[in-house]
Coordinates of C-alpha atoms and ligand atoms in Angstrom, one line a residue:
M1 CA -70.1 -70.6 51.7
C2 CA -72.7 -69.0 54.1
G3 CA -75.8 -67.5 53.1
I4 CA -76.6 -64.2 55.8
V5 CA -79.5 -61.6 56.2
G6 CA -80.3 -58.6 58.8
I7 CA -84.0 -58.0 58.7
Y8 CA -84.7 -54.0 60.6
D9 CA -89.3 -54.2 59.8
R10 CA -90.3 -51.1 62.2
G11 CA -93.3 -51.9 64.0
N12 CA -93.6 -55.4 62.6
I13 CA -93.7 -58.5 64.5
N14 CA -92.3 -61.6 61.7
A15 CA -89.1 -59.8 60.9
A16 CA -87.8 -63.5 61.2
N17 CA -90.8 -64.6 58.9
A18 CA -88.6 -61.8 56.2
A19 CA -85.9 -63.8 57.5
Y20 CA -87.0 -67.1 57.3
Y21 CA -87.9 -66.2 53.3
S22 CA -84.7 -65.1 52.9
L23 CA -82.7 -67.8 54.0
V24 CA -84.8 -70.1 51.8
A25 CA -83.7 -68.4 48.2
M26 CA -80.2 -68.4 49.6
Q27 CA -80.0 -72.3 50.9
H28 CA -78.0 -73.0 47.5
R29 CA -75.0 -70.8 49.9
G30 CA -75.4 -73.3 52.1
Q31 CA -77.1 -76.7 53.5
E32 CA -75.7 -77.7 56.5
S33 CA -76.9 -75.6 58.9
A34 CA -79.4 -72.4 59.3
G35 CA -80.3 -70.4 62.3
I36 CA -82.5 -67.4 63.3
A37 CA -81.7 -64.4 65.7
I38 CA -84.6 -62.0 66.8
N39 CA -84.4 -58.5 69.2
N40 CA -87.8 -58.5 70.3
D41 CA -87.6 -55.4 72.1
G42 CA -83.6 -55.2 73.4
I43 CA -83.6 -59.2 74.5
I44 CA -82.7 -61.7 71.7
T45 CA -83.6 -65.0 70.9
C46 CA -81.2 -67.2 68.1
Y47 CA -82.7 -70.6 67.1
K48 CA -80.0 -72.7 65.0
D49 CA -79.9 -76.2 64.1
M50 CA -79.0 -79.0 61.4
G51 CA -80.8 -79.2 58.4
F52 CA -82.5 -77.4 55.6
V53 CA -83.7 -73.8 56.2
N54 CA -86.9 -75.4 56.0
E55 CA -86.2 -78.2 58.1
V56 CA -85.2 -76.5 60.9
F57 CA -87.7 -73.7 61.4
D58 CA -91.9 -74.7 60.9
E59 CA -94.5 -72.3 61.8
R60 CA -94.6 -72.8 65.6
I61 CA -90.9 -72.0 65.3
L62 CA -91.2 -68.7 63.5
G63 CA -94.3 -68.2 65.5
L64 CA -92.0 -68.4 68.8
L65 CA -89.7 -65.6 67.5
K66 CA -91.5 -62.0 68.0
G67 CA -90.0 -58.9 67.0
D68 CA -89.3 -56.5 64.6
M69 CA -84.8 -57.0 63.9
A70 CA -83.6 -59.4 62.7
I71 CA -80.4 -61.2 61.0
G72 CA -80.2 -65.1 59.4
H73 CA -77.2 -67.5 58.6
V74 CA -77.1 -70.2 55.9
R75 CA -73.8 -72.6 56.4
Y76 CA -71.6 -74.7 54.4
S77 CA -68.4 -75.1 56.8
T78 CA -64.6 -73.3 55.5
A79 CA -63.6 -72.7 59.5
G80 CA -65.0 -74.9 62.3
A81 CA -65.9 -78.9 61.5
S82 CA -69.6 -79.0 61.0
F83 CA -71.7 -79.9 64.2
A84 CA -74.9 -77.6 66.4
A85 CA -72.1 -75.7 67.9
N86 CA -70.9 -74.1 65.1
A87 CA -74.0 -73.0 63.4
Q88 CA -75.2 -69.9 63.0
P89 CA -76.1 -66.7 64.7
I90 CA -73.8 -66.8 67.6
V91 CA -74.6 -65.0 70.2
V92 CA -71.5 -63.8 72.8
K93 CA -72.6 -61.1 76.2
Y94 CA -71.7 -57.4 75.2
K95 CA -71.3 -54.6 78.1
N96 CA -75.6 -53.6 76.6
G97 CA -76.7 -57.4 76.3
N98 CA -76.8 -59.7 74.4
L99 CA -75.0 -58.9 70.4
A100 CA -75.9 -61.9 67.6
L101 CA -73.2 -61.8 64.9
S102 CA -74.1 -64.1 60.9
H103 CA -70.6 -64.2 59.1
N104 CA -70.1 -64.9 55.5
G105 CA -66.2 -65.5 55.1
S106 CA -63.4 -67.3 56.5
L107 CA -60.2 -65.6 59.0
I108 CA -56.8 -65.8 57.7
N109 CA -56.2 -65.5 61.1
A110 CA -58.1 -66.9 63.6
D111 CA -56.2 -69.1 65.0
L112 CA -54.0 -66.8 66.8
L113 CA -56.1 -64.6 67.8
R114 CA -58.0 -66.9 69.4
S115 CA -55.1 -69.1 70.9
Q116 CA -54.3 -64.7 72.3
L117 CA -57.9 -64.4 73.8
E118 CA -57.8 -68.3 75.6
D119 CA -54.5 -66.6 77.1
D120 CA -56.4 -63.1 78.2
G121 CA -59.4 -65.8 80.2
M122 CA -61.7 -65.7 77.1
I123 CA -63.6 -69.2 76.4
F124 CA -65.1 -70.0 73.6
S125 CA -67.9 -72.5 72.9
T126 CA -67.6 -73.1 69.3
T127 CA -64.8 -74.2 67.1
T128 CA -65.8 -70.9 64.2
D129 CA -63.7 -67.9 63.3
T130 CA -67.2 -66.3 63.2
E131 CA -66.8 -66.5 66.7
V132 CA -63.2 -65.0 67.3
I133 CA -65.2 -61.9 65.5
A134 CA -67.8 -61.7 68.2
A135 CA -65.8 -62.0 71.6
L136 CA -63.5 -59.7 69.5
I137 CA -66.7 -56.6 68.8
A138 CA -67.6 -57.8 72.8
R139 CA -64.1 -57.3 73.6
N140 CA -63.6 -53.8 72.3
Y141 CA -66.9 -52.7 73.8
K142 CA -66.5 -49.0 75.5
G143 CA -70.0 -48.0 74.7
D144 CA -69.6 -46.9 71.0
I145 CA -70.8 -50.1 69.1
V146 CA -69.0 -49.1 65.9
E147 CA -65.7 -47.7 67.6
A148 CA -66.0 -51.6 67.9
I149 CA -66.8 -52.5 65.2
K150 CA -63.6 -51.1 63.6
N151 CA -61.3 -51.7 66.5
T152 CA -62.1 -55.8 65.1
M153 CA -61.9 -54.5 62.2
E154 CA -58.1 -53.7 62.4
I155 CA -56.5 -57.4 63.5
I156 CA -59.0 -59.2 62.6
K157 CA -57.6 -60.8 58.1
G158 CA -59.8 -62.3 55.7
S159 CA -63.7 -62.5 54.4
Y160 CA -66.5 -60.9 56.1
A161 CA -69.5 -60.2 55.6
L162 CA -71.5 -59.4 59.0
T163 CA -74.8 -58.8 60.1
I164 CA -74.7 -57.7 63.8
L165 CA -77.8 -58.3 65.9
T166 CA -77.2 -55.5 69.4
D167 CA -80.2 -54.4 71.8
N168 CA -80.8 -51.3 69.5
K169 CA -79.3 -52.0 66.0
L170 CA -79.2 -53.7 62.8
I171 CA -75.5 -53.2 61.5
G172 CA -73.8 -54.4 58.0
V173 CA -69.9 -54.1 57.5
R174 CA -68.1 -56.3 54.3
D175 CA -64.5 -56.2 54.7
G176 CA -61.5 -53.9 52.9
Y177 CA -61.5 -56.3 49.9
G178 CA -65.3 -56.8 49.9
I179 CA -64.5 -60.3 49.1
R180 CA -68.3 -61.5 49.6
P181 CA -70.7 -60.2 48.6
L182 CA -73.3 -57.8 50.6
V183 CA -76.4 -56.2 49.1
L184 CA -78.4 -53.3 50.7
G185 CA -82.5 -53.0 50.3
K186 CA -85.2 -50.7 51.3
L187 CA -88.7 -52.0 53.0
E188 CA -92.3 -50.0 53.4
N189 CA -90.5 -49.7 56.6
G190 CA -87.3 -50.2 56.7
Y191 CA -84.1 -52.2 55.6
V192 CA -82.9 -55.3 54.5
L193 CA -79.1 -57.2 54.2
A194 CA -79.2 -60.5 52.4
S195 CA -75.7 -61.5 50.8
E196 CA -77.4 -62.1 47.6
S197 CA -79.8 -59.6 46.0
C198 CA -82.3 -62.6 45.3
A199 CA -83.1 -62.8 48.6
L200 CA -84.6 -58.8 48.6
D201 CA -86.5 -60.2 45.5
T202 CA -88.1 -63.3 47.2
V203 CA -89.1 -61.0 50.7
G204 CA -90.8 -57.8 47.9
A205 CA -88.2 -55.2 49.2
Q206 CA -85.8 -52.9 46.3
F207 CA -82.5 -52.1 46.1
I208 CA -80.7 -49.8 47.5
R209 CA -76.8 -50.8 46.6
D210 CA -73.7 -52.6 47.1
V211 CA -72.8 -52.5 50.9
R212 CA -69.0 -51.1 50.2
P213 CA -66.2 -53.1 50.8
G214 CA -64.6 -51.9 53.7
E215 CA -68.8 -49.5 54.8
I216 CA -69.3 -50.4 57.9
L217 CA -74.5 -49.4 57.9
V218 CA -75.5 -48.6 61.1
I219 CA -79.5 -48.9 61.3
D220 CA -81.2 -48.3 63.9
E221 CA -84.3 -45.5 64.5
T222 CA -82.7 -42.5 63.8
G223 CA -82.6 -44.2 60.5
M224 CA -79.4 -45.1 58.6
K225 CA -76.1 -43.9 59.3
S226 CA -72.5 -45.4 56.6
V227 CA -68.9 -45.7 57.9
D228 CA -66.3 -45.7 55.3
Y229 CA -64.4 -47.1 57.7
I230 CA -61.2 -48.9 55.1
N231 CA -60.8 -47.5 51.9
N232 CA -57.9 -47.6 50.7
L233 CA -58.0 -51.3 49.8
P234 CA -57.7 -52.8 46.0
K235 CA -61.8 -54.7 46.0
K236 CA -60.9 -57.8 45.1
I237 CA -64.6 -59.6 44.7
C238 CA -64.1 -63.0 44.5
L239 CA -65.3 -64.4 40.9
F240 CA -66.6 -67.5 41.6
E241 CA -69.5 -66.9 43.2
H242 CA -69.7 -65.3 39.2
I243 CA -68.3 -68.4 37.7
Y244 CA -70.4 -70.9 40.1
F245 CA -71.0 -69.1 43.2
A246 CA -73.8 -67.7 43.6
R247 CA -77.7 -67.4 42.1
P248 CA -78.2 -66.0 38.1
D249 CA -80.5 -64.1 39.5
S250 CA -79.0 -62.0 42.0
I251 CA -76.1 -58.8 40.1
I252 CA -73.8 -58.0 42.6
D253 CA -71.2 -55.1 43.2
G254 CA -73.4 -54.3 39.2
I255 CA -73.9 -57.4 37.4
S256 CA -75.8 -59.4 36.3
M257 CA -74.7 -63.6 37.1
Y258 CA -76.8 -64.4 34.3
K259 CA -75.7 -62.1 32.1
A260 CA -72.0 -62.8 33.1
R261 CA -72.2 -66.9 32.5
E262 CA -74.0 -66.3 29.8
N263 CA -71.1 -63.8 28.0
A264 CA -68.6 -66.6 29.8
G265 CA -70.2 -69.4 27.0
R266 CA -70.1 -67.0 24.2
I267 CA -66.1 -66.6 25.0
L268 CA -65.6 -70.1 25.2
A269 CA -67.5 -70.2 22.1
K270 CA -65.0 -68.4 20.5
E271 CA -62.3 -69.4 22.6
Q272 CA -63.0 -73.2 22.3
P273 CA -65.0 -74.1 18.7
A274 CA -66.1 -77.3 18.7
I275 CA -67.9 -79.2 15.9
A276 CA -70.8 -80.8 16.9
D277 CA -74.9 -82.0 16.7
T278 CA -76.2 -80.4 20.4
V279 CA -74.5 -78.1 22.7
I280 CA -76.3 -79.5 26.6
S281 CA -75.5 -78.2 30.0
V282 CA -74.8 -79.3 33.5
P283 CA -77.5 -78.4 35.2
D284 CA -78.6 -76.1 37.0
S285 CA -74.9 -74.7 37.4
G286 CA -73.5 -74.6 33.8
T287 CA -77.2 -73.6 31.5
P288 CA -76.4 -70.3 31.8
A289 CA -72.9 -70.7 30.3
A290 CA -74.1 -74.1 27.3
I291 CA -76.7 -70.7 26.3
G292 CA -74.1 -68.3 25.4
Y293 CA -72.0 -70.8 23.7
A294 CA -75.1 -72.1 21.7
N295 CA -76.5 -68.9 20.8
E296 CA -72.5 -68.0 19.5
S297 CA -71.4 -71.0 17.9
G298 CA -75.4 -71.5 16.2
I299 CA -74.6 -75.2 17.2
P300 CA -78.2 -75.5 18.9
F301 CA -78.7 -75.8 23.0
S302 CA -80.8 -78.7 24.4
I303 CA -81.8 -80.1 27.0
G304 CA -79.0 -83.3 27.5
L305 CA -79.4 -84.1 31.4
I306 CA -82.2 -84.0 33.7
K307 CA -81.7 -83.0 37.0
N308 CA -83.7 -84.4 40.1
R309 CA -84.4 -81.4 42.6
Y310 CA -85.2 -83.7 45.5
V311 CA -81.5 -85.5 45.8
G312 CA -80.8 -83.4 48.4
R313 CA -77.7 -83.2 51.4
T314 CA -79.5 -86.2 53.4
F315 CA -79.4 -88.6 51.0
I316 CA -78.4 -92.3 52.6
Q317 CA -75.6 -94.3 50.1
P318 CA -76.1 -97.8 51.8
T319 CA -73.7 -99.2 49.4
Q320 CA -70.8 -99.1 47.0
S321 CA -72.8 -99.8 43.8
M322 CA -75.2 -97.6 45.0
R323 CA -72.7 -94.6 45.7
E324 CA -72.2 -95.1 41.9
L325 CA -75.1 -94.2 40.9
G326 CA -75.2 -91.5 42.6
V327 CA -74.5 -89.4 39.8
K328 CA -77.7 -90.8 37.9
L329 CA -79.8 -90.7 40.7
K330 CA -78.7 -86.7 40.2
L331 CA -78.4 -86.4 37.2
N332 CA -80.0 -88.8 34.3
P333 CA -79.2 -88.6 30.2
L334 CA -82.0 -87.9 27.9
R335 CA -81.5 -90.4 25.5
D336 CA -83.5 -88.3 23.1
N337 CA -81.2 -85.6 22.7
I338 CA -78.0 -87.5 23.2
K339 CA -78.6 -90.8 21.3
G340 CA -76.3 -90.6 17.7
K341 CA -75.2 -87.3 18.0
R342 CA -72.0 -84.6 19.0
V343 CA -72.2 -83.1 22.0
V344 CA -70.3 -80.2 23.3
M345 CA -71.6 -80.4 27.6
V346 CA -70.3 -76.8 28.4
D347 CA -70.2 -77.1 32.5
D348 CA -68.8 -73.5 34.8
S349 CA -66.1 -75.2 36.2
I350 CA -63.9 -78.8 37.2
V351 CA -62.5 -79.0 40.1
R352 CA -61.9 -82.5 41.1
G353 CA -63.1 -83.8 38.0
T354 CA -65.5 -86.8 39.7
T355 CA -68.1 -85.7 39.4
S356 CA -67.0 -84.8 35.2
K357 CA -66.0 -88.0 34.3
K358 CA -69.5 -89.7 35.9
I359 CA -71.8 -87.2 33.3
V360 CA -69.4 -87.9 30.4
Q361 CA -69.4 -92.0 30.7
A362 CA -73.6 -91.4 31.2
L363 CA -73.9 -89.4 28.8
R364 CA -71.9 -91.9 25.9
D365 CA -73.5 -94.7 27.2
A366 CA -76.8 -93.0 26.2
G367 CA -75.7 -93.3 23.3
A368 CA -73.6 -89.9 22.1
S369 CA -71.4 -90.5 19.1
E370 CA -68.9 -87.2 20.6
V371 CA -68.5 -86.0 23.8
H372 CA -66.8 -82.2 23.5
V373 CA -66.4 -81.0 26.7
R374 CA -66.6 -77.5 27.4
V375 CA -65.8 -75.5 30.8
S376 CA -66.7 -71.9 31.7
S377 CA -63.7 -71.0 33.9
P378 CA -60.1 -71.7 33.9
P379 CA -58.7 -74.6 35.6
V380 CA -59.3 -74.2 39.6
I381 CA -55.8 -74.5 41.0
S382 CA -54.8 -72.8 43.9
S383 CA -57.4 -73.7 47.0
C384 CA -59.1 -71.1 48.8
Y385 CA -58.5 -69.9 52.2
Y386 CA -61.6 -66.8 52.3
G387 CA -64.9 -68.8 52.4
I388 CA -64.9 -71.0 49.0
D389 CA -64.4 -75.3 50.1
T390 CA -62.9 -75.7 47.5
P391 CA -60.7 -79.1 48.6
N392 CA -57.0 -79.2 49.3
I393 CA -54.1 -78.7 46.3
E394 CA -53.7 -82.9 45.8
E395 CA -57.4 -83.4 45.2
L396 CA -57.3 -80.1 42.2
I397 CA -57.5 -82.2 38.8
G398 CA -56.2 -79.1 37.4
A399 CA -53.4 -78.1 40.1
K400 CA -51.4 -80.1 39.0
N401 CA -51.9 -81.9 35.5
T402 CA -51.9 -80.3 31.2
I403 CA -55.4 -79.7 30.7
E404 CA -54.9 -82.9 27.7
K405 CA -54.1 -85.2 31.2
V406 CA -58.1 -84.0 32.0
R407 CA -59.4 -84.8 29.9
Q408 CA -58.0 -88.3 29.8
Y409 CA -59.4 -88.3 32.9
I410 CA -62.7 -87.6 32.3
G411 CA -62.9 -88.7 28.4
A412 CA -63.8 -86.3 27.0
D413 CA -63.2 -86.2 23.3
S414 CA -61.4 -82.7 24.0
L415 CA -61.8 -80.8 26.6
G416 CA -61.4 -76.8 26.9
Y417 CA -61.4 -74.9 29.8
L418 CA -62.2 -70.5 29.5
S419 CA -59.5 -68.5 30.0
I420 CA -58.7 -66.0 32.7
E421 CA -58.8 -63.4 30.2
G422 CA -61.9 -64.1 29.3
I423 CA -63.5 -65.1 32.7
L424 CA -63.0 -61.1 33.1
A425 CA -64.1 -60.1 29.6
A426 CA -67.4 -62.3 31.0
V427 CA -68.2 -59.9 34.4
G428 CA -67.2 -57.2 32.8
S429 CA -62.9 -56.6 34.1
K430 CA -60.3 -54.8 32.7
G431 CA -58.4 -57.1 34.8
E432 CA -59.5 -55.3 38.3
G433 CA -62.0 -55.4 41.0
F434 CA -61.8 -59.7 41.6
C435 CA -59.6 -62.2 43.8
T436 CA -58.7 -64.5 41.2
A437 CA -56.5 -66.3 43.4
C438 CA -58.2 -70.4 42.5
L439 CA -57.7 -69.4 38.8
N440 CA -54.0 -68.1 39.3
G441 CA -53.2 -68.3 43.1
E442 CA -52.3 -64.8 43.0
Y443 CA -54.1 -64.0 47.0
P444 CA -55.1 -60.5 48.1
I445 CA -54.3 -61.7 51.7
Ligands
5GP1 P1 -65.9 -81.8 39.4 O1 -66.1 -83.2 38.1 O2 -65.1 -81.2 39.6 O3 -66.0 -83.2 40.7 O4 -67.6 -80.7 39.8 C1 -68.1 -80.5 38.8 C2 -69.0 -79.9 39.0 O5 -69.4 -78.8 40.1 C3 -69.3 -78.7 38.3 O6 -71.0 -78.9 38.1 C4 -69.9 -77.5 39.9 O7 -70.8 -77.0 39.1 C5 -69.7 -77.9 40.5 N1 -69.4 -77.5 41.2 C6 -68.1 -76.3 41.8 N2 -67.7 -76.0 42.3 C7 -68.4 -76.3 43.8 C8 -68.1 -76.1 45.4 O8 -67.7 -75.7 45.6 N3 -69.4 -77.1 45.9 C9 -70.8 -78.2 44.5 N4 -70.7 -78.6 45.8 N5 -70.1 -78.2 43.6 C10 -69.3 -77.4 42.7
MG2 MG1 -72.5 -77.9 38.8

């Protein structure tokens, strides 16, 4: 779970500003650390730290990051522990100077590759799989950066969307299955690469297209060059991007995240109807599906939970009783719309079931006469090894429990999930094109 960006803006000494705004637009993709590496006349400098983008950077720091090429990163750790050295971009030395790299995804053979490299005398300064990629590219470099990247893609296994900054190039890479998203946009005098199209909107870039699975895109003073290096693998974009992770105003591989979720809600209403007075959402992630559910079922949508936007990652929970209040601090029922009502509560997913249980209880406390939980995705039954922070299988409530057991645990009057066929139909798929490992255990790699 990370967001990456790359900016190439000829003649603009403030590429860092565009990277900054792109990262703010993708803050939802990672809240642990943020960083920007900038190229100023061939010299790469990097600034990164723990915290939100607007905590890590201020005007003074951005003012120091001058240059016309930049890459950036927001991180939510999946591989490698959460501390400052593991923040990205990662900068490594190679024959032409420095090379900076931002990575979204997760390698499944990073430990093996790392120990092989260590046996060869390489010393690592982080515990991330990203440094393994950077080290391999640096090591494989024999005068042609694209060849070095190709050779690296031959050995790394897993999911990766990359933005790479060299002394004179910005490069974007997407793994052969296209598990993680990456889009290309046009600035007046340059290009933007970003995990999500909402970042392009934020910096006023024109969407050009998605980077293709297995593609290496090289941008430099001669323009843009594309190499379709791996083109024999089936596309397997992560379906959880569509279910939960990506912003609703983003478009990935031609699919609007908002439309996909609204469709999911509509199909859910047909698959799992309910008799109720109102449909509410668990904001913000459940809202598009709740609107779809309401429109399809004819049951009026209303706002049932108010989200406090200022509860951040850094909130300190001093005592157990305060911790119990945690959910209420973030989501408080709107009594006017709940009291005495039969409520359909729509959420995008149930992972551990702990949040859902607290919200159902809060709705009952607010006077709901019935709470019918509807989930716009199938049960999460398997862990993700490609970059989504799903917990161990022991913690996945859908892995070992029947739907009736889950219903009892969360305390709902009824519980209904969307089917796999339903979620695939919602994203316009006939069953191909997506990684659904977390929903059915079918791992593409
Ligand atoms: P649960 O009831 O499983 O504890 O929580 C369900 C909620 O978690 C849903 O509202 C869903 O949007 C959200 N969710 C799903 N996946 C993730 C994730 O990877 N990280 C976080 N922070 N929330 C998630
Ligand atoms: Mg949610």
